[in-house]
Coordinates of C-alpha atoms in Angstrom, one line a residue:
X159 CA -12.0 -3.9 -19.4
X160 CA -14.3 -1.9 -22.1
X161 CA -15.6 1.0 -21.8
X162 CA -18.8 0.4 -20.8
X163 CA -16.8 -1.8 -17.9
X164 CA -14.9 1.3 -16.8
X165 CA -17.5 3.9 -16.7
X166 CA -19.8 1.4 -14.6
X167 CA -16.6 1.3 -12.1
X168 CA -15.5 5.0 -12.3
X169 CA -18.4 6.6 -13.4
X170 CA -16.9 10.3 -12.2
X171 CA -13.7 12.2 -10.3
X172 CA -14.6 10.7 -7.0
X173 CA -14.7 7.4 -7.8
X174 CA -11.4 7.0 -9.8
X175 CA -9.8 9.0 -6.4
X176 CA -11.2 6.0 -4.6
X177 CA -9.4 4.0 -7.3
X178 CA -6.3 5.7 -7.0
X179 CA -6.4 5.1 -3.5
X180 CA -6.4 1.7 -2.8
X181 CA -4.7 1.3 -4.9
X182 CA -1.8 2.7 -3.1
X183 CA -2.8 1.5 0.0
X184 CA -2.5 -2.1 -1.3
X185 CA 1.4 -1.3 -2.8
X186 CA 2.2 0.3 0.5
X187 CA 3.3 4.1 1.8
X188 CA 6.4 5.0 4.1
X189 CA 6.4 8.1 6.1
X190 CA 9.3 9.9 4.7
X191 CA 9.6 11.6 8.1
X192 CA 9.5 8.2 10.4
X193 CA 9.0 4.9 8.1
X194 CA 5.8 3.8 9.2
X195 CA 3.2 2.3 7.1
X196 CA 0.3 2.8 8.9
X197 CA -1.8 6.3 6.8
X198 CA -5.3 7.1 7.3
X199 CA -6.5 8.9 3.9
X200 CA -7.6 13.3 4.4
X201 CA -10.6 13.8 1.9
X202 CA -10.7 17.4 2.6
X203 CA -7.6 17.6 1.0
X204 CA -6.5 14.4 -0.5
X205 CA -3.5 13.4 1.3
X206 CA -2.3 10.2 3.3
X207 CA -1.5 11.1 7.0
X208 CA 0.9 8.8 9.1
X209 CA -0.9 7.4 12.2
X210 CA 2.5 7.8 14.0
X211 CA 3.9 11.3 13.4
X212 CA 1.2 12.4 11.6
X213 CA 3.2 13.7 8.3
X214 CA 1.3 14.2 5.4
X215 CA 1.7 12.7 1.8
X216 CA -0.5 14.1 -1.1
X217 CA -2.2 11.2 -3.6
X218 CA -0.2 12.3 -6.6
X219 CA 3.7 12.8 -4.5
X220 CA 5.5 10.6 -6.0
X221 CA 3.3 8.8 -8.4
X222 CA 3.1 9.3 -12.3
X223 CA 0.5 12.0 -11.2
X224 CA 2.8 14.4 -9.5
X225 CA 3.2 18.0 -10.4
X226 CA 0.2 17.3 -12.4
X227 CA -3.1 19.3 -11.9
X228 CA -5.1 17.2 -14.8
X229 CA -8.2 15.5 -12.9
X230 CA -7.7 12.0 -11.7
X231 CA -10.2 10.7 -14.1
X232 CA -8.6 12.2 -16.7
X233 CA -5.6 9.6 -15.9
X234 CA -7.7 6.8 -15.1
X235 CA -9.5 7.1 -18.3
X236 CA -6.2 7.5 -20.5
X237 CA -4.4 4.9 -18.9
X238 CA -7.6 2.6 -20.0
X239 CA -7.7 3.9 -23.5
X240 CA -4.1 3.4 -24.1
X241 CA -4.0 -0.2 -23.1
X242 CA -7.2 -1.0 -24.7
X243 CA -6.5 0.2 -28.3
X244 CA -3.6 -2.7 -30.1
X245 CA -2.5 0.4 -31.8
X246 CA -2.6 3.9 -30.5
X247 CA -3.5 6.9 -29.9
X248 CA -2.2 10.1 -31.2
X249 CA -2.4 13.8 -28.1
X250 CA -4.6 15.6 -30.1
X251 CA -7.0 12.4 -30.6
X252 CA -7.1 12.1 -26.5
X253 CA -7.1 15.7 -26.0
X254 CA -10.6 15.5 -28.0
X255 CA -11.8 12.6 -26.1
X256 CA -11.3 14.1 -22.9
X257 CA -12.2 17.5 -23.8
X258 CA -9.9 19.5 -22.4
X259 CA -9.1 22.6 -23.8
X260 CA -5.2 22.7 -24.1
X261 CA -2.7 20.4 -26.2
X262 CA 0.0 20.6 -24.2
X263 CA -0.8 18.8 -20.7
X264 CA -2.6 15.6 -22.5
X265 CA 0.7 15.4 -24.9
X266 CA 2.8 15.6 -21.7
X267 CA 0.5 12.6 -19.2
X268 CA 0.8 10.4 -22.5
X269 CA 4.2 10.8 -22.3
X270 CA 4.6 10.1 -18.8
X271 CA 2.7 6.5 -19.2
X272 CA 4.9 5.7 -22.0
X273 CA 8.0 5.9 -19.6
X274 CA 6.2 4.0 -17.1
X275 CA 5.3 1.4 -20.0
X276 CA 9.1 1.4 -20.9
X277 CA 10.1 1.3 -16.7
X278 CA 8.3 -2.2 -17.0
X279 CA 9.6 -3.4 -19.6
X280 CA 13.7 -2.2 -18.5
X281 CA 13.1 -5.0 -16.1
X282 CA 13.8 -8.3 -18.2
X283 CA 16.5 -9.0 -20.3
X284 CA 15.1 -11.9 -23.3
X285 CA 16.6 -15.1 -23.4
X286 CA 16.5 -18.2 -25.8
X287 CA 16.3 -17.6 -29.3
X288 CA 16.5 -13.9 -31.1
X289 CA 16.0 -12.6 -34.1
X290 CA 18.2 -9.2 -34.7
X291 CA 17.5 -6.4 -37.2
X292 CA 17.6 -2.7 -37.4
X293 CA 14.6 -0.6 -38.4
X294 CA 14.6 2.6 -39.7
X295 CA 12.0 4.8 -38.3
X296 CA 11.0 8.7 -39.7
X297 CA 11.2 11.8 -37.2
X298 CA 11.4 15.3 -37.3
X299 CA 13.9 17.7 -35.4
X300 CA 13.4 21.0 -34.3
X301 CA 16.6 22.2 -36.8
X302 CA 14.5 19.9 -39.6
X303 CA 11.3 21.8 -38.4
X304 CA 13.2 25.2 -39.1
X305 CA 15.0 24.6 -42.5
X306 CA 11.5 24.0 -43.3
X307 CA 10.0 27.5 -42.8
X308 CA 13.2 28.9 -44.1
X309 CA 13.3 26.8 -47.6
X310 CA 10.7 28.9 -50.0
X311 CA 10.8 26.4 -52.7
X312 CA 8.4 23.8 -51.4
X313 CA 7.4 22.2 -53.9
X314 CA 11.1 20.8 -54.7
X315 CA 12.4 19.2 -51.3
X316 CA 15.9 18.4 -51.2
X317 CA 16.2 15.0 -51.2
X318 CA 17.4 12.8 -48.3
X319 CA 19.8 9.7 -47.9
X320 CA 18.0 6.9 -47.3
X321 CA 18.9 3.8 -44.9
X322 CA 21.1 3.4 -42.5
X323 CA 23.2 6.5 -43.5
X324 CA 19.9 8.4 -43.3
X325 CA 20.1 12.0 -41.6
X326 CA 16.0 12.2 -40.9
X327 CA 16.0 8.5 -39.9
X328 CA 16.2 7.0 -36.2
X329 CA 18.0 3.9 -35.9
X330 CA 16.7 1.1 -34.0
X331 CA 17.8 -1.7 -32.8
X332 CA 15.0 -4.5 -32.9
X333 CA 15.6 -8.2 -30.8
X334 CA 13.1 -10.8 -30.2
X335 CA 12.6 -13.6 -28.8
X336 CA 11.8 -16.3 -31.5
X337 CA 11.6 -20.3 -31.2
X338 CA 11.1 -22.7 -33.8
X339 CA 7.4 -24.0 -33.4
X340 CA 6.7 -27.7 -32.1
X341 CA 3.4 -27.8 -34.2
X342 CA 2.8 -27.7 -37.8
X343 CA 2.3 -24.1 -38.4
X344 CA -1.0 -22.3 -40.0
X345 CA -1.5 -21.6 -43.4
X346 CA 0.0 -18.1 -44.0
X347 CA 1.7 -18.0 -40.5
X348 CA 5.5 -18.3 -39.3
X349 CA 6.7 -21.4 -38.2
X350 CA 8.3 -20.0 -35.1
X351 CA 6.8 -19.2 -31.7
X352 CA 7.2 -15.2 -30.8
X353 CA 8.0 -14.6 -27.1
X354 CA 9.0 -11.0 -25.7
X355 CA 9.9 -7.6 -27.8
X356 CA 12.5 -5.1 -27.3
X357 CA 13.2 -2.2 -30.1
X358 CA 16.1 0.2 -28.5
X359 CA 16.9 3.6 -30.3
X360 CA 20.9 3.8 -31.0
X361 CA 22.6 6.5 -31.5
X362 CA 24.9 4.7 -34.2
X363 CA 24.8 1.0 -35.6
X364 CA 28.3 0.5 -34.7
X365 CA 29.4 -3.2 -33.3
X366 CA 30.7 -1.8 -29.9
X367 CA 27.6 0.4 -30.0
X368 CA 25.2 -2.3 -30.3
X369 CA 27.3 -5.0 -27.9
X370 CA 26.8 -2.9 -25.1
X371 CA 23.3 -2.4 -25.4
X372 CA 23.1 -6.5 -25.7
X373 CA 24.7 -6.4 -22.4
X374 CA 21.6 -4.5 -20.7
X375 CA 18.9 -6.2 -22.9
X376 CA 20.3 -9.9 -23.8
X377 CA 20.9 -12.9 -21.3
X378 CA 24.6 -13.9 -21.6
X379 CA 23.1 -17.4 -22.5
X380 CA 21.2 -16.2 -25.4
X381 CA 21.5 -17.8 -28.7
X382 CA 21.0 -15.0 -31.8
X383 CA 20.1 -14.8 -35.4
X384 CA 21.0 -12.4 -37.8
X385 CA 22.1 -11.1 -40.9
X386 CA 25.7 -10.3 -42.2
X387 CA 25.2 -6.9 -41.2
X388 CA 29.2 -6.3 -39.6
X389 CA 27.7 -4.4 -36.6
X390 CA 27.2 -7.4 -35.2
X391 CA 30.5 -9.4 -36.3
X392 CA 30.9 -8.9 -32.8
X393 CA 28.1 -10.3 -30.9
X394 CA 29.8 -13.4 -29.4
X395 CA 32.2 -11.4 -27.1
X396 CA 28.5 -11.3 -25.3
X397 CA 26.6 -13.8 -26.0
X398 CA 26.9 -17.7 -25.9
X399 CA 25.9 -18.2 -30.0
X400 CA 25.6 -16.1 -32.9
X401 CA 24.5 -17.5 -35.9
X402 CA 24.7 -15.4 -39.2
X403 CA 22.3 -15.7 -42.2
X404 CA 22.4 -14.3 -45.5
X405 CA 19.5 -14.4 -47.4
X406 CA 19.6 -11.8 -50.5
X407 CA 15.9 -13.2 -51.4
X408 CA 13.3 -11.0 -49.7
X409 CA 10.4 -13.8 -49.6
X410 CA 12.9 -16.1 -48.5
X411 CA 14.6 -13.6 -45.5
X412 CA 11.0 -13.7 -44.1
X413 CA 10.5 -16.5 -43.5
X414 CA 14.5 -17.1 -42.0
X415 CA 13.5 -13.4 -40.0
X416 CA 9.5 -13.6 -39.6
X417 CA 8.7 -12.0 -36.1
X418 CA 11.7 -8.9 -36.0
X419 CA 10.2 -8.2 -39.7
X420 CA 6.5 -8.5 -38.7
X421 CA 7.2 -6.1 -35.8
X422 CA 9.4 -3.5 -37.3
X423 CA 6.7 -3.0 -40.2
X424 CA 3.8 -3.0 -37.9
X425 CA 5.6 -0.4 -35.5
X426 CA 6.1 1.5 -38.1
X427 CA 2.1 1.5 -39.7
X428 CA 1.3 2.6 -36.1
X429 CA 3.9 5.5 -36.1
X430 CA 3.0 6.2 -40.0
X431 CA -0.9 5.8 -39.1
X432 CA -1.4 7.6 -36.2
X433 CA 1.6 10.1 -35.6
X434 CA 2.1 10.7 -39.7
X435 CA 6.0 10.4 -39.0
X436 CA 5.4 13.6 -37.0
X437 CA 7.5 12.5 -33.7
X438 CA 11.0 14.5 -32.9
X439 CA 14.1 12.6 -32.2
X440 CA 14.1 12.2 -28.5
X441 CA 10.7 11.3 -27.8
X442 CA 10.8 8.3 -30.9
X443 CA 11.8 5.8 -28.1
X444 CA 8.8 6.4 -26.1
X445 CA 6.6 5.3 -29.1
X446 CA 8.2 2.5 -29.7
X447 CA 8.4 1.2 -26.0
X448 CA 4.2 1.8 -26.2
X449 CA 4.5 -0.8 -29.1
X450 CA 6.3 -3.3 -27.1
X451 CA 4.8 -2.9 -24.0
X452 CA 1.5 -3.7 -25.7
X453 CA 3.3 -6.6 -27.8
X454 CA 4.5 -8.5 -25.0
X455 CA 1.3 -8.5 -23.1
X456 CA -0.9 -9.2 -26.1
X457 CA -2.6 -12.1 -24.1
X458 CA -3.0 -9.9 -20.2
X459 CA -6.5 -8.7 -21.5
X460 CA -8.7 -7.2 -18.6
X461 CA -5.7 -7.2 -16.0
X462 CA -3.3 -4.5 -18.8
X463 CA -5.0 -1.6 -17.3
X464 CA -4.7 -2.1 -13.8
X465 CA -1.0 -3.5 -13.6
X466 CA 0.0 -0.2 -15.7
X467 CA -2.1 1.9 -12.8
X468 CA -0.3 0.0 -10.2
X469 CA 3.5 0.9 -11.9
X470 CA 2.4 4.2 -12.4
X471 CA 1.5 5.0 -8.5
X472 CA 4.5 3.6 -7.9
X473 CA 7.6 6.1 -6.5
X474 CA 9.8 4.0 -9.0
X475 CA 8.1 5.0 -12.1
X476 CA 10.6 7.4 -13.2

């Protein structure tokens, strides 16, 4: 929904606590003390009470929301924002937005719907035809951060290996699904149909690196596309078909590769526009499952929001 939309519907704290709530009475509590399912719902203190034994269960326990003392509107509202933006926002843009005074809770919710966006997502493997490539995506480390403050000559940085050997690079592993199109294609536009996104940080680009994380991601009957990279000389121990292509000619590879190279330089304008490269090493992969997430439901509109609430009040978020 827009803004206007949401603010007409949870126009203050209370109302977004009504939200909150039935929304988890439609996905269902357990007593953790008996089992049962019947709760009436405490306002004085904003827990679920079992009708049987009469055990209590706070709003947030065991939702995204727990441990968090952040206002329920403030999550509402977020979750909203970060669905309805096609790019992104950055923790000290939202912190502004929300006006709240410190960085550091903000930084930590966004975080927390990113792995709920990635939980989602973990869920399907792709199937059909894939396009393979690996992406090369900036970060920062703390040990980077601190050779920083220790070098004095600034204005003459030492300069960095660049690629796949590169020390201040994460390596990702990109796959989607891609179909030749029935249709004549648009002026301008691929002629192959894009289905479902998955970019997976690796720790190296080695073949028995990246087999196994075909194994979680990749149906067995999967048919792929790729270039003569020899990390993946050894896809078909995995897969039904592999099908290598070498195309030296840029213009021409992007056409044989559109959709994994439309995607890995669009993730990286949203990670260059928004976070300036700025993002440390561990927490690249929960950019980049925002990206998908958003990707493959480009065409949910109205209904994004509210199926990302209904993941994140649920107890298997994390």
């Amino acid at each position: 929904m827009n803004l206007r939309k949401f603010f007409e519907k949870y126009p203050d704290e209370s109302s977004c606590i009504e939200g909150f709530k039935k929304k988890r009475l439609e996905i269902g509590i357990v007593c953790k003390k008996c089992g049962h399912l019947e709760h009436s719902f405490r306002k004085t203190d904003l827990k679920f009470q079992c009708k049987k034994c009469g055990s209590r269960i706070s709003l947030r326990s065991g939702t995204v929301m727990e441990n968090s003392n952040l206002p329920f509107q403030y999550w509402m509202l977020c979750i909203e924002l970060m669905t309805l933006s096609k790019k992104s926002f950055s923790a000290l843009e939202m912190q502004r937005m929300l006006g709240h005074k410190r960085y550091e809770p903000i930084w930590l919710m966004m975080h927390k719907i990113r792995r709920v966006m990635s939980k989602l997502d973990e869920k399907y493997k792709l199937d059909g035809c894939i396009e393979f490539d690996e992406g090369f995506f900036e970060r920062v480390d703390n040990k980077d951060v601190i050779e920083d403050k220790d070098d004095n000559n600034k204005d003459d940085p030492k300069p960095g290996k660049r690629g796949r050997g590169s020390e201040r690079q994460a390596k990702v592993l990109v796959m989607v699904e891609s179909e030749p199109s029935i249709s004549a294609p648009k002026k301008g536009k691929p002629n192959r149909k894009v289905g479902y996104l998955k970019m997976v940080v690796m720790e190296d680009l080695k073949s028995e690196t990246i087999n196994k994380e075909v194994q979680k991601s990749v149906e067995k009957t999967a048919s792929v596309i790729s270039d003569g990279y020899t990390g993946y000389s050894k896809l078909k121990e995995v897969i039904a078909k592999h099908q290598v292509i070498v195309e030296p000619d840029k213009n021409k590879s992007a056409k044989v590769f559109p959709w994994v190279n439309s995607t890995i330089s669009n993730a990286k304008k949203v990670i260059l526009g928004i976070h300036h490269n700025c993002i440390n090493q561990q927490y690249v992969q929960n950019y980049l499952d925002e990206f998908c997430y958003k990707f493959n439901r480009r065409y949910f509109g109205d209904k994004l929001s509210d199926r990302l609430i209904i993941a994140a009040l649920e107890t298997t978020w994390y």
